[in-house]
mmCIF file of C-alpha atoms in Angstrom:
data_model
loop_
_atom_site.group_PDB
_atom_site.id
_atom_site.type_symbol
_atom_site.label_atom_id
_atom_site.label_comp_id
_atom_site.label_asym_id
_atom_site.label_seq_id
_atom_site.Cartn_x
_atom_site.Cartn_y
_atom_site.Cartn_z
ATOM 1 C CA MET A 19 116.489 102.583 108.799
ATOM 2 C CA ALA A 20 113.793 99.904 108.770
ATOM 3 C CA SER A 21 111.957 98.377 105.855
ATOM 4 C CA LEU A 22 108.177 98.561 105.585
ATOM 5 C CA SER A 23 107.720 94.996 106.767
ATOM 6 C CA ILE A 24 109.537 95.825 110.011
ATOM 7 C CA GLN A 25 107.803 99.185 110.475
ATOM 8 C CA TRP A 26 104.353 97.687 109.972
ATOM 9 C CA GLY A 27 105.058 94.523 111.924
ATOM 10 C CA ASN A 28 104.500 92.304 108.883
ATOM 11 C CA ASN A 29 101.069 91.363 110.212
ATOM 12 C CA ILE A 30 97.906 90.460 108.365
ATOM 13 C CA TRP A 31 96.066 93.732 109.103
ATOM 14 C CA ALA A 32 98.524 95.951 107.273
ATOM 15 C CA MET A 33 98.236 93.648 104.274
ATOM 16 C CA VAL A 34 94.421 93.634 104.423
ATOM 17 C CA VAL A 35 94.257 97.449 104.602
ATOM 18 C CA ILE A 36 96.577 97.861 101.631
ATOM 19 C CA TRP A 37 94.735 95.224 99.572
ATOM 20 C CA LEU A 38 91.325 96.742 100.316
ATOM 21 C CA LEU A 39 92.301 100.359 99.716
ATOM 22 C CA GLY A 40 94.525 99.501 96.774
ATOM 23 C CA SER A 41 91.843 97.378 95.136
ATOM 24 C CA ALA A 42 89.176 100.051 95.598
ATOM 25 C CA ILE A 43 91.394 102.803 94.206
ATOM 26 C CA ILE A 44 92.690 100.793 91.267
ATOM 27 C CA TRP A 45 89.223 99.393 90.454
ATOM 28 C CA ARG A 46 87.818 102.905 90.322
ATOM 29 C CA LEU A 47 90.668 104.005 88.044
ATOM 30 C CA ARG A 48 89.912 101.004 85.797
ATOM 31 C CA ARG A 49 93.433 99.619 86.137
ATOM 32 C CA PHE A 50 92.707 96.512 88.186
ATOM 33 C CA HIS A 51 93.470 94.332 85.164
ATOM 34 C CA ILE A 52 97.130 95.321 85.484
ATOM 35 C CA CYS A 53 97.278 94.226 89.128
ATOM 36 C CA ALA A 54 95.414 90.989 88.429
ATOM 37 C CA THR A 55 97.694 90.099 85.514
ATOM 38 C CA TYR A 56 100.808 90.803 87.539
ATOM 39 C CA VAL A 57 99.631 88.831 90.595
ATOM 40 C CA LEU A 58 98.513 85.814 88.551
ATOM 41 C CA SER A 59 101.771 85.890 86.593
ATOM 42 C CA PHE A 60 103.784 86.198 89.804
ATOM 43 C CA LEU A 61 101.978 83.173 91.273
ATOM 44 C CA ALA A 62 102.563 81.095 88.138
ATOM 45 C CA PHE A 63 106.227 82.083 88.033
ATOM 46 C CA ALA A 64 106.510 81.258 91.750
ATOM 47 C CA VAL A 65 105.596 77.681 90.880
ATOM 48 C CA ILE A 66 108.292 77.642 88.192
ATOM 49 C CA ARG A 67 110.872 79.202 90.543
ATOM 50 C CA SER A 68 109.955 76.655 93.198
ATOM 51 C CA TRP A 69 110.522 73.835 90.738
ATOM 52 C CA ILE A 70 113.842 75.282 89.531
ATOM 53 C CA ASN A 71 115.187 76.163 92.993
ATOM 54 C CA LYS A 72 113.729 73.074 94.703
ATOM 55 C CA ASP A 73 112.267 75.414 97.342
ATOM 56 C CA PRO A 74 108.762 75.160 98.803
ATOM 57 C CA TRP A 75 106.164 77.020 96.747
ATOM 58 C CA GLN A 76 105.177 79.076 99.796
ATOM 59 C CA SER A 77 108.669 80.535 100.116
ATOM 60 C CA GLU A 78 108.529 81.717 96.516
ATOM 61 C CA VAL A 79 105.072 83.263 96.975
ATOM 62 C CA SER A 80 105.765 84.897 100.333
ATOM 63 C CA PRO A 81 107.322 88.140 99.014
ATOM 64 C CA ILE A 82 104.009 89.187 97.476
ATOM 65 C CA THR A 83 102.460 89.316 100.953
ATOM 66 C CA GLY A 84 104.851 92.035 102.129
ATOM 67 C CA PRO A 85 103.833 95.700 102.202
ATOM 68 C CA GLU A 86 106.575 96.686 99.738
ATOM 69 C CA TYR A 87 105.232 94.328 97.081
ATOM 70 C CA GLN A 88 101.681 95.438 97.673
ATOM 71 C CA LEU A 89 102.573 99.079 97.152
ATOM 72 C CA PHE A 90 104.441 98.020 94.021
ATOM 73 C CA ILE A 91 101.421 96.084 92.728
ATOM 74 C CA PHE A 92 98.839 98.783 93.331
ATOM 75 C CA PHE A 93 100.682 102.038 92.869
ATOM 76 C CA MET A 94 103.895 101.536 90.924
ATOM 77 C CA ILE A 95 103.057 99.119 88.136
ATOM 78 C CA THR A 96 99.749 100.916 87.465
ATOM 79 C CA ASP A 97 101.096 104.476 87.222
ATOM 80 C CA PRO A 98 99.172 106.094 84.352
ATOM 81 C CA LYS A 99 102.114 108.205 83.178
ATOM 82 C CA THR A 100 104.325 105.158 82.734
ATOM 83 C CA THR A 101 101.929 102.602 81.247
ATOM 84 C CA VAL A 102 100.937 101.971 77.670
ATOM 85 C CA ARG A 103 97.476 103.037 76.513
ATOM 86 C CA SER A 104 95.941 99.767 75.360
ATOM 87 C CA LYS A 105 94.314 97.597 78.023
ATOM 88 C CA ARG A 106 95.539 94.420 76.326
ATOM 89 C CA TRP A 107 99.128 95.676 76.092
ATOM 90 C CA ARG A 108 99.063 96.792 79.735
ATOM 91 C CA CYS A 109 98.370 93.161 80.614
ATOM 92 C CA VAL A 110 101.202 92.017 78.353
ATOM 93 C CA VAL A 111 103.581 94.501 79.994
ATOM 94 C CA ALA A 112 102.517 93.366 83.500
ATOM 95 C CA PHE A 113 103.180 89.763 82.468
ATOM 96 C CA LEU A 114 106.593 90.732 81.069
ATOM 97 C CA VAL A 115 107.474 92.588 84.273
ATOM 98 C CA ALA A 116 106.677 89.418 86.222
ATOM 99 C CA ALA A 117 108.723 87.322 83.768
ATOM 100 C CA VAL A 118 111.783 89.585 83.971
ATOM 101 C CA GLU A 119 111.376 89.700 87.732
ATOM 102 C CA MET A 120 111.394 85.906 87.858
ATOM 103 C CA ALA A 121 114.670 85.810 85.952
ATOM 104 C CA MET A 122 116.168 88.414 88.269
ATOM 105 C CA ARG A 123 114.911 86.597 91.372
ATOM 106 C CA LEU A 124 116.537 83.414 90.094
ATOM 107 C CA ASP A 125 119.753 85.446 90.011
ATOM 108 C CA GLN A 126 119.158 86.458 93.663
ATOM 109 C CA SER A 127 118.318 90.110 92.918
ATOM 110 C CA ILE A 128 116.771 91.649 96.028
ATOM 111 C CA TYR A 129 115.008 94.504 94.236
ATOM 112 C CA ALA A 130 113.864 92.400 91.276
ATOM 113 C CA PRO A 131 110.371 93.922 90.829
ATOM 114 C CA LEU A 132 111.712 97.476 90.727
ATOM 115 C CA TYR A 133 114.479 96.571 88.301
ATOM 116 C CA ALA A 134 112.074 94.586 86.119
ATOM 117 C CA LEU A 135 109.654 97.504 85.942
ATOM 118 C CA PHE A 136 112.558 99.868 85.216
ATOM 119 C CA VAL A 137 113.629 97.665 82.291
ATOM 120 C CA VAL A 138 110.266 96.643 80.821
ATOM 121 C CA GLY A 139 108.237 99.836 81.346
ATOM 122 C CA PRO A 140 110.363 102.299 79.365
ATOM 123 C CA VAL A 141 110.942 99.769 76.575
ATOM 124 C CA ALA A 142 107.176 99.238 76.279
ATOM 125 C CA MET A 143 106.592 102.991 76.196
ATOM 126 C CA LEU A 144 109.258 103.466 73.505
ATOM 127 C CA ILE A 145 107.754 100.675 71.405
ATOM 128 C CA GLU A 146 104.313 102.233 71.746
ATOM 129 C CA MET A 147 105.645 105.665 70.776
ATOM 130 C CA TRP A 148 107.424 104.187 67.757
ATOM 131 C CA TRP A 149 104.342 102.180 66.753
ATOM 132 C CA ASN A 150 102.040 105.185 67.042
ATOM 133 C CA SER A 151 104.378 107.397 65.031
ATOM 134 C CA ARG A 152 104.365 104.880 62.175
ATOM 135 C CA HIS A 153 100.706 103.884 62.200
ATOM 136 C CA LYS A 154 98.724 107.004 62.974
ATOM 137 C CA PRO A 155 98.161 109.677 60.365
ATOM 138 C CA ASP A 156 99.742 113.018 61.021
ATOM 139 C CA LEU A 157 96.808 115.092 62.264
ATOM 140 C CA ALA A 158 98.335 118.362 61.087
ATOM 141 C CA VAL A 159 98.679 117.076 57.516
ATOM 142 C CA THR A 160 95.176 115.585 57.384
ATOM 143 C CA SER A 161 93.640 118.710 58.957
ATOM 144 C CA ALA A 162 95.430 121.008 56.513
ATOM 145 C CA ALA A 163 94.372 118.830 53.591
ATOM 146 C CA ALA A 164 90.758 118.797 54.788
ATOM 147 C CA LEU A 165 90.744 122.591 55.087
ATOM 148 C CA ALA A 166 92.206 122.921 51.610
ATOM 149 C CA GLY A 167 89.447 120.676 50.265
ATOM 150 C CA GLY A 168 91.810 117.896 49.287
ATOM 151 C CA SER A 169 92.661 114.589 50.832
ATOM 152 C CA ALA A 170 95.881 113.722 52.536
ATOM 153 C CA SER A 171 97.852 110.851 51.132
ATOM 154 C CA LEU A 172 99.235 108.502 53.732
#
């Protein structure tokens, strides 16, 4: 078994192809803000990790140049079925994924981005579901009240 970086030779052209195709696809789907937030957060946290670990900044940034990370950035963190609905909160969730990943990377976790997404994503979805259930009127009640000629009390 070989990882993607070994299979693709870890050269610049594989990275360029993924970034171009990924950017075009995600831009068209109007989810580029998620990728941009994650990448900028990752870069900022790389500076913090570099300072904490006393490692060169480049060594902390280098994972994001690998094919695995690029697929994560463009196609895993942006999955419509597993992201919250609000554009602003998608950015917050992407930032939180990067923050949890930083903590896990400081603890030497190899699969930190996947674990961070697995922790943050479902929690964000549950919070959104809870929030929506408490703050949106029950459509069945309001529709029934409207049909009956009355108003629904919320």
